[in-house]
CSV table of C-alpha atoms and ligand atoms in Angstrom, one decimal:
chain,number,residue,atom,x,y,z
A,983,UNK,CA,90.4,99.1,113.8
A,984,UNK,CA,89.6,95.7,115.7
A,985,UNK,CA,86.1,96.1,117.2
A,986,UNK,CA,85.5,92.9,119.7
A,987,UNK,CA,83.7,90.6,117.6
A,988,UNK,CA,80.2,91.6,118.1
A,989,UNK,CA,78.0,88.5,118.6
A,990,UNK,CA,75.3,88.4,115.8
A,991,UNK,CA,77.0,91.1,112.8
A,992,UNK,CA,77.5,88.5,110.7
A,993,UNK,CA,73.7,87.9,110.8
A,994,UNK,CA,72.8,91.5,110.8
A,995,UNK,CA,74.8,92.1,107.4
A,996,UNK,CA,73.6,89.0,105.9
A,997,UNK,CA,70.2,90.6,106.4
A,998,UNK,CA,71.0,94.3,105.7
A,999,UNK,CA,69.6,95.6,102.4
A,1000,UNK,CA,72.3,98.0,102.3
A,1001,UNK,CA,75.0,95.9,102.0
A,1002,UNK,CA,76.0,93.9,98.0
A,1003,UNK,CA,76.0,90.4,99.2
A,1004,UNK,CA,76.6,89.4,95.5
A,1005,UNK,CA,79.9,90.3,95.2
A,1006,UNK,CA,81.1,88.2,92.3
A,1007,UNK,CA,77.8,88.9,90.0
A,1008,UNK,CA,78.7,93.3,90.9
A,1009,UNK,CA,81.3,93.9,88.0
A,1010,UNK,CA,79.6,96.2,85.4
A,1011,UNK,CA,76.2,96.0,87.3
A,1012,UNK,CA,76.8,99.2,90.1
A,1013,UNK,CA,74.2,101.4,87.5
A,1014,UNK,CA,71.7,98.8,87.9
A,1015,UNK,CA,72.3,98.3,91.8
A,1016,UNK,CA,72.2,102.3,92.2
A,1017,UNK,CA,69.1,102.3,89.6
A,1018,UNK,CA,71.0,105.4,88.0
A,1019,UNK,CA,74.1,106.4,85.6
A,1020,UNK,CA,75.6,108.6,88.6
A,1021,UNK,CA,79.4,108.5,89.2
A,1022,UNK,CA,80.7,105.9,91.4
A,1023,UNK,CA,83.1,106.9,94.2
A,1024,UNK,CA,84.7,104.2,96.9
A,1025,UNK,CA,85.7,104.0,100.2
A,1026,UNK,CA,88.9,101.2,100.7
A,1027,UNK,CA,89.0,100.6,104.4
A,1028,UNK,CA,85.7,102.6,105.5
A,1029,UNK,CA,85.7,101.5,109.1
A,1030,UNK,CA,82.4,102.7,110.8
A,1031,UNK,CA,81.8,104.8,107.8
A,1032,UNK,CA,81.8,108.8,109.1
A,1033,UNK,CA,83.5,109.8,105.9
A,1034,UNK,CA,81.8,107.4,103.4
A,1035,UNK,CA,78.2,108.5,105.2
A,1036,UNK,CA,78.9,112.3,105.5
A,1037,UNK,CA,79.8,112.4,101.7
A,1038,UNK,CA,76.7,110.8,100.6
A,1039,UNK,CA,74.7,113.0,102.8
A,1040,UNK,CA,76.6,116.1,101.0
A,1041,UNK,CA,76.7,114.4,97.2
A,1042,UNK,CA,73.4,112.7,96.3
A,1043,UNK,CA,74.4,113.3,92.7
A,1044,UNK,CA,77.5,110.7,93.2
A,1045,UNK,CA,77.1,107.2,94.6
A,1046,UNK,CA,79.2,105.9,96.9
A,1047,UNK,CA,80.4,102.4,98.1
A,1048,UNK,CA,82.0,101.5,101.2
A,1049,UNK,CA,84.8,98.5,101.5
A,1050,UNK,CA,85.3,96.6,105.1
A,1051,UNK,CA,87.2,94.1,105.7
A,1052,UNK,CA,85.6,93.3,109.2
A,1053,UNK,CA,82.1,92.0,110.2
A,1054,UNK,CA,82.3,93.8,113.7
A,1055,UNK,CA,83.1,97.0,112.0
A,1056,UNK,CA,80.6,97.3,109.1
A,1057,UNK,CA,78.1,96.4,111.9
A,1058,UNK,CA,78.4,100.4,112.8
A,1059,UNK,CA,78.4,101.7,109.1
A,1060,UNK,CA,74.9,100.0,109.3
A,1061,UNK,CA,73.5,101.5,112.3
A,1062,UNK,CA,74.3,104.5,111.0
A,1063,UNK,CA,72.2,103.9,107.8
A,1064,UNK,CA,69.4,102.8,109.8
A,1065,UNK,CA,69.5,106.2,111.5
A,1066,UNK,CA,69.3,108.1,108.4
A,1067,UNK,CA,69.0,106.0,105.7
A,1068,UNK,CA,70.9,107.3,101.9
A,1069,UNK,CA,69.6,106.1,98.6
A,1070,UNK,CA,73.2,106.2,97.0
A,1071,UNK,CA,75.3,104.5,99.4
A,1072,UNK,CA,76.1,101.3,99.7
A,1073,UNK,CA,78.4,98.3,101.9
A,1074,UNK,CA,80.3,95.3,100.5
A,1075,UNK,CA,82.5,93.4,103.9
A,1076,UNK,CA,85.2,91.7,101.9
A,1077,UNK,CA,88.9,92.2,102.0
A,1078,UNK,CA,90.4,94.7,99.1
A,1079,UNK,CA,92.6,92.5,97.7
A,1080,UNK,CA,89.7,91.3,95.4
A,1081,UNK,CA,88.6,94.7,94.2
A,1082,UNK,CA,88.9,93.4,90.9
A,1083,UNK,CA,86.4,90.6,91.1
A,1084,UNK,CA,83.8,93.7,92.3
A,1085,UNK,CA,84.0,96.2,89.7
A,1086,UNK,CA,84.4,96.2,85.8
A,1087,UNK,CA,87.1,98.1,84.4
A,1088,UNK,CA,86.7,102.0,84.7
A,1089,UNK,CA,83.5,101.6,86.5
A,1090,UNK,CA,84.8,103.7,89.2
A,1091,UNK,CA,85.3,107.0,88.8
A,1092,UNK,CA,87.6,107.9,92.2
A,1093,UNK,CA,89.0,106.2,95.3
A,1094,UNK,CA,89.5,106.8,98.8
A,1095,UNK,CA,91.7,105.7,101.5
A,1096,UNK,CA,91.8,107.3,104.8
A,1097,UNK,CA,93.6,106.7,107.6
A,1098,UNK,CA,94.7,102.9,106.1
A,1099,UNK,CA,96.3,100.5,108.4
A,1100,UNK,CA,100.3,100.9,108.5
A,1101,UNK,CA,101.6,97.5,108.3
A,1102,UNK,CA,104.8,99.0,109.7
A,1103,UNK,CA,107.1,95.2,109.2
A,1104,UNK,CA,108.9,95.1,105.6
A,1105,UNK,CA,107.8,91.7,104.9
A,1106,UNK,CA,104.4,93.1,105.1
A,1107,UNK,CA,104.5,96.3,102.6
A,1108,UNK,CA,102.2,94.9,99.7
A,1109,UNK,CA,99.7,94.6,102.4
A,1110,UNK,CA,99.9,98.4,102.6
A,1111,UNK,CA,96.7,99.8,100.5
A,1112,UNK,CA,98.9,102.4,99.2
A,1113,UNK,CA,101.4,99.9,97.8
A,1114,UNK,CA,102.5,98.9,94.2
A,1115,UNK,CA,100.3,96.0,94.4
A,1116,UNK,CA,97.7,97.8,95.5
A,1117,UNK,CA,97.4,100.8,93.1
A,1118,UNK,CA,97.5,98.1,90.2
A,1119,UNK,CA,94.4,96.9,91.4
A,1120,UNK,CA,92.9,100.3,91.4
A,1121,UNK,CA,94.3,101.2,87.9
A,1122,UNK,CA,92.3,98.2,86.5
A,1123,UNK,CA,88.8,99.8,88.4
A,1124,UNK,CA,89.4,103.3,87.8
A,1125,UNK,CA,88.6,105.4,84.9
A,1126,UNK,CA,91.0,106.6,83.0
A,1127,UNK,CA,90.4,110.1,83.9
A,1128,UNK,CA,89.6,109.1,87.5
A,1129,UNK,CA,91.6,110.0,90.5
A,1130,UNK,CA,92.7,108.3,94.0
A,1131,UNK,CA,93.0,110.6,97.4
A,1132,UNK,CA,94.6,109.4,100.6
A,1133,UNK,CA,94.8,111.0,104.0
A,1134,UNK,CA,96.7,109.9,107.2
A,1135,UNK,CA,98.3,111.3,109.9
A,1136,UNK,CA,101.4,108.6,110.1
A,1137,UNK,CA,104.0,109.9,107.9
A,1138,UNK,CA,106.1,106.5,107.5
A,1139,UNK,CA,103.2,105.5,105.6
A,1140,UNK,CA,102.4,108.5,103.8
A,1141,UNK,CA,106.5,108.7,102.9
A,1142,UNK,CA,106.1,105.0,102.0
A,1143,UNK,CA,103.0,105.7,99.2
A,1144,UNK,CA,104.9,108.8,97.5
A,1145,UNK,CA,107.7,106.4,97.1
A,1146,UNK,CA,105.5,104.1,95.1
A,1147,UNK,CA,103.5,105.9,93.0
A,1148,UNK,CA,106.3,106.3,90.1
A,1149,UNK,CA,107.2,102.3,90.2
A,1150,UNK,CA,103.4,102.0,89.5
A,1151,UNK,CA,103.1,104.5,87.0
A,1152,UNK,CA,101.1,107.4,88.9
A,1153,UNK,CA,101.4,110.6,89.5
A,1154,UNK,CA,100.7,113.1,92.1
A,1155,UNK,CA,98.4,116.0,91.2
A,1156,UNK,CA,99.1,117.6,94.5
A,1157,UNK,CA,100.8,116.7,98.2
A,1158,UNK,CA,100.2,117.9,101.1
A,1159,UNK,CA,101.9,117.4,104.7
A,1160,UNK,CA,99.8,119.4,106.3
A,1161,UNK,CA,96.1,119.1,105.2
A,1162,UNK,CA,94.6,121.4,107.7
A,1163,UNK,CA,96.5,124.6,107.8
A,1164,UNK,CA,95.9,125.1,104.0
A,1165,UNK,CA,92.5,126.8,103.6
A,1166,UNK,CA,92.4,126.1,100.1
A,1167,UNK,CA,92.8,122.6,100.2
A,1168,UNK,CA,90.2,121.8,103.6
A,1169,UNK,CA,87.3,123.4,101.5
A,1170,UNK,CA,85.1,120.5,101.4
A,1171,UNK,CA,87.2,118.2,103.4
A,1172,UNK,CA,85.3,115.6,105.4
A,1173,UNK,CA,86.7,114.6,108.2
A,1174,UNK,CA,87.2,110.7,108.9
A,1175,UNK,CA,86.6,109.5,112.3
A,1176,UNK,CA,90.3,108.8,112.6
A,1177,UNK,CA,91.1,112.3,111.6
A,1178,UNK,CA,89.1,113.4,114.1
A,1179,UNK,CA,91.1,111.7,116.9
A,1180,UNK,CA,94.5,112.4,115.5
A,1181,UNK,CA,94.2,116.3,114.3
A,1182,UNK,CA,92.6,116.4,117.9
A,1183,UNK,CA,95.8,115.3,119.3
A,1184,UNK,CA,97.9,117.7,117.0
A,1185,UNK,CA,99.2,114.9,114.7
A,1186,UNK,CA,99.6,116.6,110.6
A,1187,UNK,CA,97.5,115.2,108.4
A,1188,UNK,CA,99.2,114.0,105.1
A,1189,UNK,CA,97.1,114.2,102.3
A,1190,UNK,CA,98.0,113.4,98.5
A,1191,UNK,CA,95.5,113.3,95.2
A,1192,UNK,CA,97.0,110.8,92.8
A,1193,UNK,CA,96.3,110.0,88.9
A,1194,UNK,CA,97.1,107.2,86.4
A,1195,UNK,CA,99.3,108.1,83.4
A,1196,UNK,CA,98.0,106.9,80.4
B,24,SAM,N1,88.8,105.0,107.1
B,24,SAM,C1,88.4,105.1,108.5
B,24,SAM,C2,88.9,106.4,109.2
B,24,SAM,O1,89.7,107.1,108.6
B,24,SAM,O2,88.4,106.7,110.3
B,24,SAM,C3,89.0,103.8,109.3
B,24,SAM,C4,90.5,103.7,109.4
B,24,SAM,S1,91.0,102.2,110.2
B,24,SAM,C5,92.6,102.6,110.7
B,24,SAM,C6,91.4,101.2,108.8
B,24,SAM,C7,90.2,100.3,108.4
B,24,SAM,O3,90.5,99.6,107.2
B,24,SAM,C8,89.8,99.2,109.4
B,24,SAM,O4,88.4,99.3,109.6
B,24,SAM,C9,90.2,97.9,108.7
B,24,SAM,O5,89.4,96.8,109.1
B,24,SAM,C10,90.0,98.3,107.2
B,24,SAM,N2,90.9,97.5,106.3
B,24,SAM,C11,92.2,97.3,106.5
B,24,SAM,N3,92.7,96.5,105.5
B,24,SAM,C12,91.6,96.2,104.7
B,24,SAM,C13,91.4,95.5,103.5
B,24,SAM,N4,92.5,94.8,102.9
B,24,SAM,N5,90.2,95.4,102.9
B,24,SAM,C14,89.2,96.1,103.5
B,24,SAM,N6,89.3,96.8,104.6
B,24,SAM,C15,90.5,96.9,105.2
């Protein structure tokens, strides 16, 4: 998701309260930035942050952090919070690839990716946030008991991250190719703003919860 970049969101972010400008000083300190001992649940790849907003509206007993890559993007995650404003969620723009330098080990208690960008050229794979590389970053953030979910609608991708999961030692607790004709499995499912769009168009959603082996 390329917005046009949007003259004046670097600004705006620089200046938001809701956003951890600190990245580097965050590992181990997310109680102390929440002011509480909830649980800690992220968002890889939020984009204008429907999901990431809606789930903090639902949970106020989890808190939840949102991870953008783009200036343009986070921009809209903002405007939402400044139309209804959440105590326990919060914005960090930087690229994924340095989740490690953000939170301490087993500080986060589960992950999500929805809807992640496809990087469909080979050369490109450990660009994928499903990929090897990838999900050895998250094992280092994730508590051991913790678990990863990841919906999308574009099944190379989704065919892709099954394959990997074994090569980096996870495991799935459940897969699903179809997320929403299984009743059991949409109770409580948020929809992302990508979702939306593509379950609108008739597109399955693939959906898969994954775990660590220890
Ligand atoms: N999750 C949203 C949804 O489901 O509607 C947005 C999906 S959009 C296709 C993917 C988003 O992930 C884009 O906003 C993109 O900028 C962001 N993104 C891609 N790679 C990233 C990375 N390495 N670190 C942080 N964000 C990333």
């Amino acid at each position: 998701m390329r917005l046009r970049n949007i003259t004046g969101s670097r600004e705006v972010i620089a200046g938001s309260s809701y956003v951890v400008h600190e990245e580097q000083s965050c590992p181990g300190k997310w109680r102390e930035i929440f002011g509480n001992d909830q649980p800690v649940h992220i968002e890889i790849g939020m984009g204008k942050g429907k999901f990431i907003h809606t789930m903090a509206r639902l949970h106020p007993e989890i808190n939840y952090v949102g991870i953008e890559k783009y200036s343009s993007v986070l921009l809209r995650a903002i405007q939402k919070m400044e139309e209804e404003e959440l105590p326990n969620l919060k914005f960090i723009r930087m690229d994924a690839e340095e989740i490690t330098q953000v939170f301490a080990p087993g500080e986060v208690d589960r992950i999500y990716l929805n809807f992640s960008d496809p990087w469909p050229k080979d050369r490109h794979a450990k660009r994928r946030l499903p990929s090897r590389q990838f999900l050895d970053r998250y094992h280092l953030i994730l508590k051991a008991e913790g678990q990863l979910e990841f919906k999308t609608d574009n099944r190379e991708l989704f065919d892709f991250a099954v394959e990997e999961l074994a090569a980096a030692g996870w495991k799935a607790r459940m897969i699903t190719y179809d997320l929403h004709s299984d009743e059991v499995l949409m109770e409580g499912n948020v929809m992302t703003e990508y979702e939306e769009k593509f379950s609108a168009m008739g597109n399955p959603i693939n959906k898969y919860i994954i775990y660590r082996e220890q």
